[in-house]
Short mmCIF file of C-alpha atoms in Angstrom, two decimals:
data_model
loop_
_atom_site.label_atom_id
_atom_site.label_comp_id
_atom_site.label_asym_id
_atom_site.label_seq_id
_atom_site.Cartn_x
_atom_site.Cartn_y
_atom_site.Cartn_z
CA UNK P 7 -7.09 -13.70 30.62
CA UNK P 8 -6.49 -15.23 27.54
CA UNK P 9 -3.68 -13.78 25.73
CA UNK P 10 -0.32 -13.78 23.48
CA UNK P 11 2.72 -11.86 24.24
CA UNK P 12 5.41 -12.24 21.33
CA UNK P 13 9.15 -11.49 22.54
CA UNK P 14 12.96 -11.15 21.02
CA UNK P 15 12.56 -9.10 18.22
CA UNK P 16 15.29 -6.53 17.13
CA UNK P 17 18.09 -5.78 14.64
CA UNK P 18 19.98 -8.40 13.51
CA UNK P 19 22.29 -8.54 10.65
CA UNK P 20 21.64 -10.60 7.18
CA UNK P 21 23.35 -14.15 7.68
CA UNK P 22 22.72 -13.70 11.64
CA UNK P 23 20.11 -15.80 14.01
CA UNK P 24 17.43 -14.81 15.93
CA UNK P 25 14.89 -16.47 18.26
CA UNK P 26 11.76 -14.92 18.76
CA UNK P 27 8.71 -16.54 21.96
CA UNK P 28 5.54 -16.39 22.72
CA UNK P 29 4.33 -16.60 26.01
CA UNK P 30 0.46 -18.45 26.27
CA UNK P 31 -1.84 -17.48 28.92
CA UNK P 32 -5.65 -18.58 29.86
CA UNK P 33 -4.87 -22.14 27.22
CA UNK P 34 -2.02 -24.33 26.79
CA UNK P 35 0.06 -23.83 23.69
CA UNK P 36 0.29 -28.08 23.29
CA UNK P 37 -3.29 -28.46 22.84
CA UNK P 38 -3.39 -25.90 19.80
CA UNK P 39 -2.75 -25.57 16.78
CA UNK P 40 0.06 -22.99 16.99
CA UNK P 41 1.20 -20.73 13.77
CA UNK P 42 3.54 -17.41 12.78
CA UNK P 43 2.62 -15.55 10.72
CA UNK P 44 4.68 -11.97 9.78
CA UNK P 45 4.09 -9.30 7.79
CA UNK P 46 6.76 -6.51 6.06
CA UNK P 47 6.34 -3.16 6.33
CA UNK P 48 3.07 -1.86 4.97
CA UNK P 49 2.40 -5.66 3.21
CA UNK P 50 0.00 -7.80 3.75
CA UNK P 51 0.01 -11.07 5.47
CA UNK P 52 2.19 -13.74 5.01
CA UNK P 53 2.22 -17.41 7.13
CA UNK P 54 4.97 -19.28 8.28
CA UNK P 55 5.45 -22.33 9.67
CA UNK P 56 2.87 -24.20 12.29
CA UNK P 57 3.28 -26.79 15.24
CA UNK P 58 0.05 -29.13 15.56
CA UNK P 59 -0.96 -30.11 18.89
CA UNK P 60 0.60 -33.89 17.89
CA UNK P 61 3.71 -32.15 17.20
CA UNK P 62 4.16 -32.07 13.59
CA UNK P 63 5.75 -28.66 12.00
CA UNK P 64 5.47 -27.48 8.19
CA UNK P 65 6.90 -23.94 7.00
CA UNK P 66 6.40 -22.00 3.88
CA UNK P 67 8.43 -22.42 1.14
CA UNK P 68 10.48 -19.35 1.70
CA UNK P 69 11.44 -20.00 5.19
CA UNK P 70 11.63 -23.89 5.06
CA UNK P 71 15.66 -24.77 6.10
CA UNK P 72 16.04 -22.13 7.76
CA UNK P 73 13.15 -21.31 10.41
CA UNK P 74 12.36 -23.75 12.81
CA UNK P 75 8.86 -23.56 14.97
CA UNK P 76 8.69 -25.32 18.82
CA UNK P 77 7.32 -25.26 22.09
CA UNK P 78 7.99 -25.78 25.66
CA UNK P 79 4.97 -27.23 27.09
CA UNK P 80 6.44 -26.77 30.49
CA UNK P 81 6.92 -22.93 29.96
CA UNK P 82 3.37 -22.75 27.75
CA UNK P 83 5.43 -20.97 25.17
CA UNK P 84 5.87 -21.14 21.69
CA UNK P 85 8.84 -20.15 19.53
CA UNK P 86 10.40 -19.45 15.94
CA UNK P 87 13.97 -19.91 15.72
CA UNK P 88 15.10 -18.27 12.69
CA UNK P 89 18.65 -19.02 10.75
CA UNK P 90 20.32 -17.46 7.50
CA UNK P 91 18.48 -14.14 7.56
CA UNK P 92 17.81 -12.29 5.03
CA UNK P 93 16.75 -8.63 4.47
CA UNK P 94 13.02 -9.56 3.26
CA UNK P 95 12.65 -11.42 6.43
CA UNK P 96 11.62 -8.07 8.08
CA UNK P 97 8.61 -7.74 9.15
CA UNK P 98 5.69 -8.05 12.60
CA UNK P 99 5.92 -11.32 13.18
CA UNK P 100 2.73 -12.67 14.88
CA UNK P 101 2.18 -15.71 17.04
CA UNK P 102 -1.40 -17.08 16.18
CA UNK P 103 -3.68 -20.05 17.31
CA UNK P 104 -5.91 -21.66 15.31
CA UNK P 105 -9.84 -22.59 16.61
CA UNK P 106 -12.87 -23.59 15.70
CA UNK P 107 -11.18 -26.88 15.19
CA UNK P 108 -9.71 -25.69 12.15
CA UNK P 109 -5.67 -25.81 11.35
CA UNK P 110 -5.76 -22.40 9.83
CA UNK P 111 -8.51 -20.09 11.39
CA UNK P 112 -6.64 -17.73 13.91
CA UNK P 113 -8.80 -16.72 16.23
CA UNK P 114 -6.22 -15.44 18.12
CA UNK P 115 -3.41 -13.41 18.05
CA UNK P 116 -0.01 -11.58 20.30
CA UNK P 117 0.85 -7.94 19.57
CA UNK P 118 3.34 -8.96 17.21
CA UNK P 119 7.28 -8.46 17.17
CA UNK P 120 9.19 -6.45 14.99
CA UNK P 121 12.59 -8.28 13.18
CA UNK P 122 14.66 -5.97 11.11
CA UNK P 123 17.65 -7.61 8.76
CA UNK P 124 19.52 -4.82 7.95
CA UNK P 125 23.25 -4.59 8.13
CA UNK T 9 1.59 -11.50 -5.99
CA UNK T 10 -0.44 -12.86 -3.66
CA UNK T 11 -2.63 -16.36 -4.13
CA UNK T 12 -5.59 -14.78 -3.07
CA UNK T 13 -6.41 -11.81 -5.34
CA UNK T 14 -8.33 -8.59 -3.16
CA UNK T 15 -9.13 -5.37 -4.53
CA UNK T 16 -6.72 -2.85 -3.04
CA UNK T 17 -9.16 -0.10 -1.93
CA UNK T 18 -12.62 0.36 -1.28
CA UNK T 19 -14.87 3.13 0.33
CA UNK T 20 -18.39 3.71 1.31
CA UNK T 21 -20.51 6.20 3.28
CA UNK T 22 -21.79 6.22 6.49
CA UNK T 23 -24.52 3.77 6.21
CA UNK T 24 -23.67 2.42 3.10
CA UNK T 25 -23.19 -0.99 2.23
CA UNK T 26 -19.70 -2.57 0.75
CA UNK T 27 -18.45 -5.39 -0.46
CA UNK T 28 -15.07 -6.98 -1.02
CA UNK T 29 -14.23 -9.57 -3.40
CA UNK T 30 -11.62 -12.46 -2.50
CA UNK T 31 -10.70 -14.26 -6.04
CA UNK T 32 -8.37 -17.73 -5.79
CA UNK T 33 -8.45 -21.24 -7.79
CA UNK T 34 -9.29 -24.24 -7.89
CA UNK T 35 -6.37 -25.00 -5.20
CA UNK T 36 -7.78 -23.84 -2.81
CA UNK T 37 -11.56 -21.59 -2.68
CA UNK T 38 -12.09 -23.59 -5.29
CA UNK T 39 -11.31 -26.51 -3.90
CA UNK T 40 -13.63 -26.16 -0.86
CA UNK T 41 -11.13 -25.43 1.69
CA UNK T 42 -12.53 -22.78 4.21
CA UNK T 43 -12.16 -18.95 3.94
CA UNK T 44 -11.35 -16.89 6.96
CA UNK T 45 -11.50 -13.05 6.73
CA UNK T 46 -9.59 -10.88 9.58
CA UNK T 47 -9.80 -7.08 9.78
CA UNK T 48 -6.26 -4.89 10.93
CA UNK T 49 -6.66 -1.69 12.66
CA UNK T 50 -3.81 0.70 12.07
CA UNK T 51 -1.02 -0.65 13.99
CA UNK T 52 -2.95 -3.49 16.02
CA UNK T 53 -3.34 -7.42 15.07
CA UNK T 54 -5.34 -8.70 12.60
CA UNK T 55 -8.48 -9.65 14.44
CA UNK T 56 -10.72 -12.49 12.46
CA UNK T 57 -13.54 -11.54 12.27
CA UNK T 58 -15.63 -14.55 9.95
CA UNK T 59 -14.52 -18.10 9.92
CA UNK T 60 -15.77 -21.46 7.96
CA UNK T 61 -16.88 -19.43 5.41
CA UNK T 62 -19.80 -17.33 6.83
CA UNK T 63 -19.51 -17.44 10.33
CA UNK T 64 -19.29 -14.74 12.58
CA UNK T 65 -17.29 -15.30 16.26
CA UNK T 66 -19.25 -13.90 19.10
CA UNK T 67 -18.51 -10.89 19.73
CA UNK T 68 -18.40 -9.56 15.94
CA UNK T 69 -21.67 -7.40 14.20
CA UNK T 70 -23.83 -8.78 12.32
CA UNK T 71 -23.23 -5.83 10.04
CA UNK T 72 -20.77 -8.31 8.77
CA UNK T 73 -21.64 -11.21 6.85
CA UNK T 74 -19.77 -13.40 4.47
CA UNK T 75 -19.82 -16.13 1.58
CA UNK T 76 -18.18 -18.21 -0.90
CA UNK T 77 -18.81 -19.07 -4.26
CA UNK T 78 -16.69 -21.58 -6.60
CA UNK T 79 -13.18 -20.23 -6.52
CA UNK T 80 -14.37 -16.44 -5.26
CA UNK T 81 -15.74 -15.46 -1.78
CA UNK T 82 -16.88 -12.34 -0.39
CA UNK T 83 -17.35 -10.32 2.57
CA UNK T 84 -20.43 -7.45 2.79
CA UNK T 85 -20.42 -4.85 5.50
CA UNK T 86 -23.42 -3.41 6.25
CA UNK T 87 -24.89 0.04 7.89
CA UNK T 88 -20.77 1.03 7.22
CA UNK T 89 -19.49 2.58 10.46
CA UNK T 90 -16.24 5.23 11.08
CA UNK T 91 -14.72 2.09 13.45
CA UNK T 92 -14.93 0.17 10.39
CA UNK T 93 -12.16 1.99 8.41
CA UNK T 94 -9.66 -0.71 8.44
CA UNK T 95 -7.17 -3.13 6.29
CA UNK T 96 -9.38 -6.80 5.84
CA UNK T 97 -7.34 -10.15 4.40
CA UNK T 98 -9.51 -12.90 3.15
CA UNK T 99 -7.62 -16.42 3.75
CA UNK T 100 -7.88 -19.72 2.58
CA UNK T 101 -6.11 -23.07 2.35
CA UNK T 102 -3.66 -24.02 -0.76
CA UNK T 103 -2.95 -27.82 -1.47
CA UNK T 104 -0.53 -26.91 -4.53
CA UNK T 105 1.28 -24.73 -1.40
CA UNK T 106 0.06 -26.86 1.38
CA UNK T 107 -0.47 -24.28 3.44
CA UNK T 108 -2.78 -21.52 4.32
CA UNK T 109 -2.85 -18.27 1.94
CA UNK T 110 -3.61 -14.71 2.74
CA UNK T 111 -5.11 -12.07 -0.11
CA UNK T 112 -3.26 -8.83 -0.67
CA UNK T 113 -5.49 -7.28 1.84
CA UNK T 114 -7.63 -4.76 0.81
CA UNK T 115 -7.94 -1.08 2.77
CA UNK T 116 -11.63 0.15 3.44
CA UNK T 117 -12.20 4.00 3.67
CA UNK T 118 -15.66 5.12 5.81
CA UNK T 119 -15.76 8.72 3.45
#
């Protein structure tokens, strides 16, 4: 089956780290185009940061320095390692791949995880 | 404030027909760069439901149909169904952002 199962969400204070995965089944995470995107309670959507297949990474503005998207090709998994936290940082966030050999159309996405920031 | 501009709210009847308007700039719809839409379910993942503009993936009604339009697109749902009762995000690319953009989302009611 082809699926996403997001992981390592939880409570973490502002300043603090957290690492959040997302385990690829049924396709392999290298060949993809491979985005988060989160969303805060009861907003809408917001993206990221993306890894292309070739390996480069870009992040949104208000996570860039202090979010940083990989993968383990070995493990099929992709992951969001997120620094400096800060309370608006809470939200679902969602592990997404893009197809239709487009960068940006997510045709597919995990169950999301929830990160709260709250001291 | 989000790039894309959606109405907040619309509703329909069973049956009815509905529309919902996705507004950007000439960054991005206007551009040319592709618009996705993607329905949410209460408490489930957005699912997308039209991609490259007007294209359905397999699986999806073709109660739905979509366009674009110089900097606006739009999505019509047709026949309007109780299932459909959702939150739908139109979503584009930015090159002033150089990255992809979401609307505000906008909530559908099936009265």
């Amino acid at each position: 089956e082809v699926q996403l199962v997001e992981s390592g969400g939880g409570l973490i204070q502002p300043g603090g780290s957290l690492r959040v995965s997302c385990a690829a089944s049924g396709f392999t995470v290298r060949s993809s185009y491979m985005s988060w995107v989160r969303q805060a309670p009861g907003k809408g959507l917001e993206w990221v940061s993306v890894i292309y297949s070739g390996g480069s990474t870009f992040y949104a503005d208000s996570v860039k320095g202090r979010f940083t998207i990989s993968r383990d090709n070995s493990e099929n998994t992709l992951s969001l390692q997120m620094n400096s936290l800060r309370a608006d940082d809470t939200a679902v966030y969602y592990c997404a791949r893009a197809g239709y050999s487009s960068t940006y159309a997510f045709d597919m996405w995990g169950q999301g995880t929830m990160v709260t920031v709250s001291s | 404030q989000s790039v894309l501009t959606q109405p907040p709210s619309v509703s329909g009847a069973p049956g009815q027909r509905v529309t919902i308007s996705c507004t950007g700039s000439s960054s991005n719809i206007g551009a040319g760069y592709d618009v996705q839409w993607y329905q949410q379910l209460p408490g489930t993942a957005p699912k997308l439901i039209v991609h490259g503009n007007s294209n359905r993936p397999s699986g999806v009604p073709d109660r739905f149909s979509a366009s674009r339009s110089g900097t606006s697109a739009s999505l019509a749902i047709n026949g309007l169904q109780a299932e459909d009762e959702a939150d739908y995000y139109c979503q584009s690319y930015d090159s002033g952002l150089s990255g992809p953009v979401f609307g505000g989302g906008t909530q559908l009611t099936v009265l």
